[in-house]
Amino acid sequence: MCGIVGFTGGRQAAPVLIDGLKRLEYRGYDSAGIAVADGGKIGVAKVKGYVKNLAELTHDGADIPGTMGVGHTRWATHGVPNDINAHPHLSCDGRFAVVHNGIIENYAQLREELTRQGYEFVSETDTEVIAHLLESVYAGDAKKAVMKAFSRLKGSYAIGILCTDGSGRIFAVREAGPLIIGLGVGENYFASDVSALVQHTKNVIYMEDGQFAELTPEDVTIFDSFGRPVERKVSRVTWDVEAAEKGGYEHFMLKEIMEQPATFKATVEPRVVDGEVVFENFSLTDEELHGINHIVITACGSAGYAGQVGRYVIEELCRMPVSVELASELRYRNPIIGEHTLLIVISQSGETADTIAAMRECKLRGARTLAIVNVVGSTISKLADNVIYTWAGPEIAVATTKGYTTQVAVLDMLAIYLAKRLGTIDGARYSHLVEELLGMPAKIQRALDLNKNIEELAESLSYHNDIYFIGRNLDYAVCLEGALKLKEISYIFAEAYAAGELKHGTIALVEEDSLVVAIACYEPLFEKTMSNIEEVKARGAKVLAVALEDNKKIFTKADEYLMVPRCEPIFTPIAEIIPLQLFAYYVARANGCDIDKPKNLAKSVTVE
Ligand code: AGP
């Protein structure tokens, strides 16, 4: 959940580190810091708050001399956000500086042990034990000290280490936390995310769990946990630095909302060849596929809500039971999953701790695994038997938008693909659906263009303290995501309810001027949803309807409305979510919220 960077080269390190931290800030933003070695001394600057505070403090790094260092942007786990708990943390002798993402599970035991040995702790963090541990095992060789310290740590983490033993080396250690090496010319880097590296190099190495790396300006060596060099697998990043910049938009979230016609197209088009859906590296044989009797989708947050859409579509087309399980629950539930289960794991980052744990649990029970992931080389993509990348490009805003719609795109394609292989779809319907899916980027664009008044409308409704989202079938699946979008960036209480459930309790909350967002695009159940609209209106609620643009009936009933272009019904959720994303964005903006950095959240939840 934190961002870490490291640099060693021939130029001043601090500006490079601060620039990297700015690009990683979406991973955590309660404090930031850097440590840079200059000769035998380590200079440290760290401060509570955003990276811009650190940049101000150091004049964009100009004040800190030295050509190798490490940096960190924090999402607090142990200890409140303040200057002292901010990383980097130093060993008592000032030889080591440490930055860390993740959790050291045995830190209490190590802290006690090191305190008994006389080491003095200044912070409340688990990270500080690493710095003192390194000092305690150091006997003249930094690499050996890293290896020894590594063997004592339990938990999931990515660590950056700066050592002033005169050899010009920095170290990166990975155990279940994302860490990537960037290979430059006369300089090398590491970071917890490619977005901090692409402005320098496109040649990267995705580190594996249980590895550590030694970086000098000229060379990078990767070792296993026993200190044996391992083969370096160099990959090439396929996107440019502009993809991770705002491109003139006020917020990354708005940019990413607007990108969706293009990202959807990038996900779908290359996978349709001569009218057929084709997936790269899809290894399930026909026999294995016909042996599958249950599909389980697991994920967290929005990825899980994309899975809810996928469930309706896969069940509809493949006539196979599908359940959607919260990864944080599934991992501890002793699930009934075996070799006849296909586990679909969905994750934008590919690094979500609960999702990884649930996936490992199901793999142990024999499930076949298929991952739908955006970040190339991420942990989930490596663990899965099959991976389908969403190819959405870097998603920086904490609230996912294009990540979600491209996940739904892959699930829709997968449903069509599986239906054909299982023989549950006829040729005409198959071709029709492929054609319609290819036409969805234009529908997304129309959904973006249709609601010209949305900013004004959102502003006028932004005073509500709680907002209820209701819908049925696919509309209900979209309600879940629409409500999450609103609450995470505007802090307004928003909850999604299956419209049919209203009378079973929730309607008790509805009163004069309550705002109910009624999604009513699913036509087979339209009249039922209309009845629910009548019911909440009868109790004084104001209704904001989300409806197909040619549906005249709803406009006579709703107080306000957002329009959605008519699409192939099973693909309508892709267009439906667009006005809801915009609505959440403009409500949050009207309320002055920090949209790209919502309070208490971080982009990638790499701790439990
Ligand atoms: C989405 O807006 C959220 N920030 C969050 O729910 C997210 O979808 C969830 O944490 C899962 O992340 P992942 O897709 O990277 O696994």
PDB file of C-alpha atoms and ligand atoms in Angstrom, residues 299-305 346-353 355 372 374-375 380 395 397-401 403-404 407 481 484-485 488-489 598 601-605, ligand 1:
ATOM      1  CA  ALA A 299     -11.989 -10.483  -5.832  1.00  0.00           C
ATOM      2  CA  CYS A 300     -12.256  -7.424  -3.584  1.00  0.00           C
ATOM      3  CA  GLY A 301     -14.113  -4.132  -3.966  1.00  0.00           C
ATOM      4  CA  SER A 302     -14.877  -3.002  -7.490  1.00  0.00           C
ATOM      5  CA  ALA A 303     -13.190  -6.051  -8.979  1.00  0.00           C
ATOM      6  CA  GLY A 304     -15.745  -8.133  -7.096  1.00  0.00           C
ATOM      7  CA  TYR A 305     -18.526  -5.937  -8.464  1.00  0.00           C
ATOM      8  CA  ILE A 346     -10.113 -10.476 -10.772  1.00  0.00           C
ATOM      9  CA  SER A 347      -7.712  -7.721  -9.781  1.00  0.00           C
ATOM     10  CA  GLN A 348      -6.622  -4.464 -11.364  1.00  0.00           C
ATOM     11  CA  SER A 349      -3.346  -4.335  -9.446  1.00  0.00           C
ATOM     12  CA  GLY A 350      -2.748  -8.060  -9.249  1.00  0.00           C
ATOM     13  CA  GLU A 351      -1.350  -7.436  -5.759  1.00  0.00           C
ATOM     14  CA  THR A 352      -4.384  -7.400  -3.463  1.00  0.00           C
ATOM     15  CA  ALA A 353      -3.416  -9.406  -0.366  1.00  0.00           C
ATOM     16  CA  THR A 355      -7.300 -11.946  -3.326  1.00  0.00           C
ATOM     17  CA  ILE A 372      -8.182 -11.187 -15.045  1.00  0.00           C
ATOM     18  CA  ASN A 374      -4.331  -5.265 -15.449  1.00  0.00           C
ATOM     19  CA  VAL A 375      -0.795  -4.999 -14.111  1.00  0.00           C
ATOM     20  CA  ILE A 380      -1.745 -12.784  -9.274  1.00  0.00           C
ATOM     21  CA  GLU A 395      -4.727   3.381 -13.530  1.00  0.00           C
ATOM     22  CA  ALA A 397      -6.839   7.316  -9.416  1.00  0.00           C
ATOM     23  CA  VAL A 398      -7.632   5.321  -6.290  1.00  0.00           C
ATOM     24  CA  ALA A 399     -11.231   4.919  -7.444  1.00  0.00           C
ATOM     25  CA  THR A 400     -11.160   2.501 -10.340  1.00  0.00           C
ATOM     26  CA  THR A 401     -13.049   3.338 -13.527  1.00  0.00           C
ATOM     27  CA  GLY A 403     -10.041  -0.862 -14.543  1.00  0.00           C
ATOM     28  CA  TYR A 404     -13.625  -1.902 -13.803  1.00  0.00           C
ATOM     29  CA  GLN A 407     -12.678  -6.240 -16.298  1.00  0.00           C
ATOM     30  CA  GLU A 481     -20.266  -0.294  -8.159  1.00  0.00           C
ATOM     31  CA  LEU A 484     -18.967   2.307  -4.008  1.00  0.00           C
ATOM     32  CA  LYS A 485     -17.730   4.964  -6.415  1.00  0.00           C
ATOM     33  CA  GLU A 488     -15.128   6.232  -1.650  1.00  0.00           C
ATOM     34  CA  ILE A 489     -14.504   9.645  -3.172  1.00  0.00           C
ATOM     35  CA  PRO A 598      -9.520   9.869  -0.933  1.00  0.00           C
ATOM     36  CA  LEU A 601      -7.695   4.661   1.041  1.00  0.00           C
ATOM     37  CA  ALA A 602      -4.823   3.584  -1.192  1.00  0.00           C
ATOM     38  CA  LYS A 603      -4.801   2.182  -4.674  1.00  0.00           C
ATOM     39  CA  SER A 604      -3.457  -1.237  -3.978  1.00  0.00           C
ATOM     40  CA  VAL A 605      -4.311  -3.077  -0.769  1.00  0.00           C
TER      41      VAL A 605
HETATM   42  C1  AGP B   1     -12.092   0.637  -6.332  1.00  0.00           C
HETATM   43  O1  AGP B   1     -12.526   1.906  -6.658  1.00  0.00           O
HETATM   44  C2  AGP B   1     -11.505   0.485  -5.028  1.00  0.00           C
HETATM   45  N1  AGP B   1     -10.523   1.458  -4.773  1.00  0.00           N
HETATM   46  C3  AGP B   1     -11.205  -0.912  -4.522  1.00  0.00           C
HETATM   47  O2  AGP B   1     -12.435  -1.437  -4.145  1.00  0.00           O
HETATM   48  C4  AGP B   1     -10.503  -1.935  -5.447  1.00  0.00           C
HETATM   49  O3  AGP B   1     -11.325  -2.259  -6.525  1.00  0.00           O
HETATM   50  C5  AGP B   1     -10.136  -3.175  -4.629  1.00  0.00           C
HETATM   51  O4  AGP B   1      -9.261  -2.813  -3.594  1.00  0.00           O
HETATM   52  C6  AGP B   1      -9.516  -4.270  -5.471  1.00  0.00           C
HETATM   53  O5  AGP B   1      -8.313  -3.878  -6.026  1.00  0.00           O
HETATM   54  P1  AGP B   1      -7.632  -4.728  -7.172  1.00  0.00           P
HETATM   55  O6  AGP B   1      -8.548  -4.693  -8.348  1.00  0.00           O
HETATM   56  O7  AGP B   1      -6.340  -4.039  -7.440  1.00  0.00           O
HETATM   57  O8  AGP B   1      -7.455  -6.110  -6.634  1.00  0.00           O
END
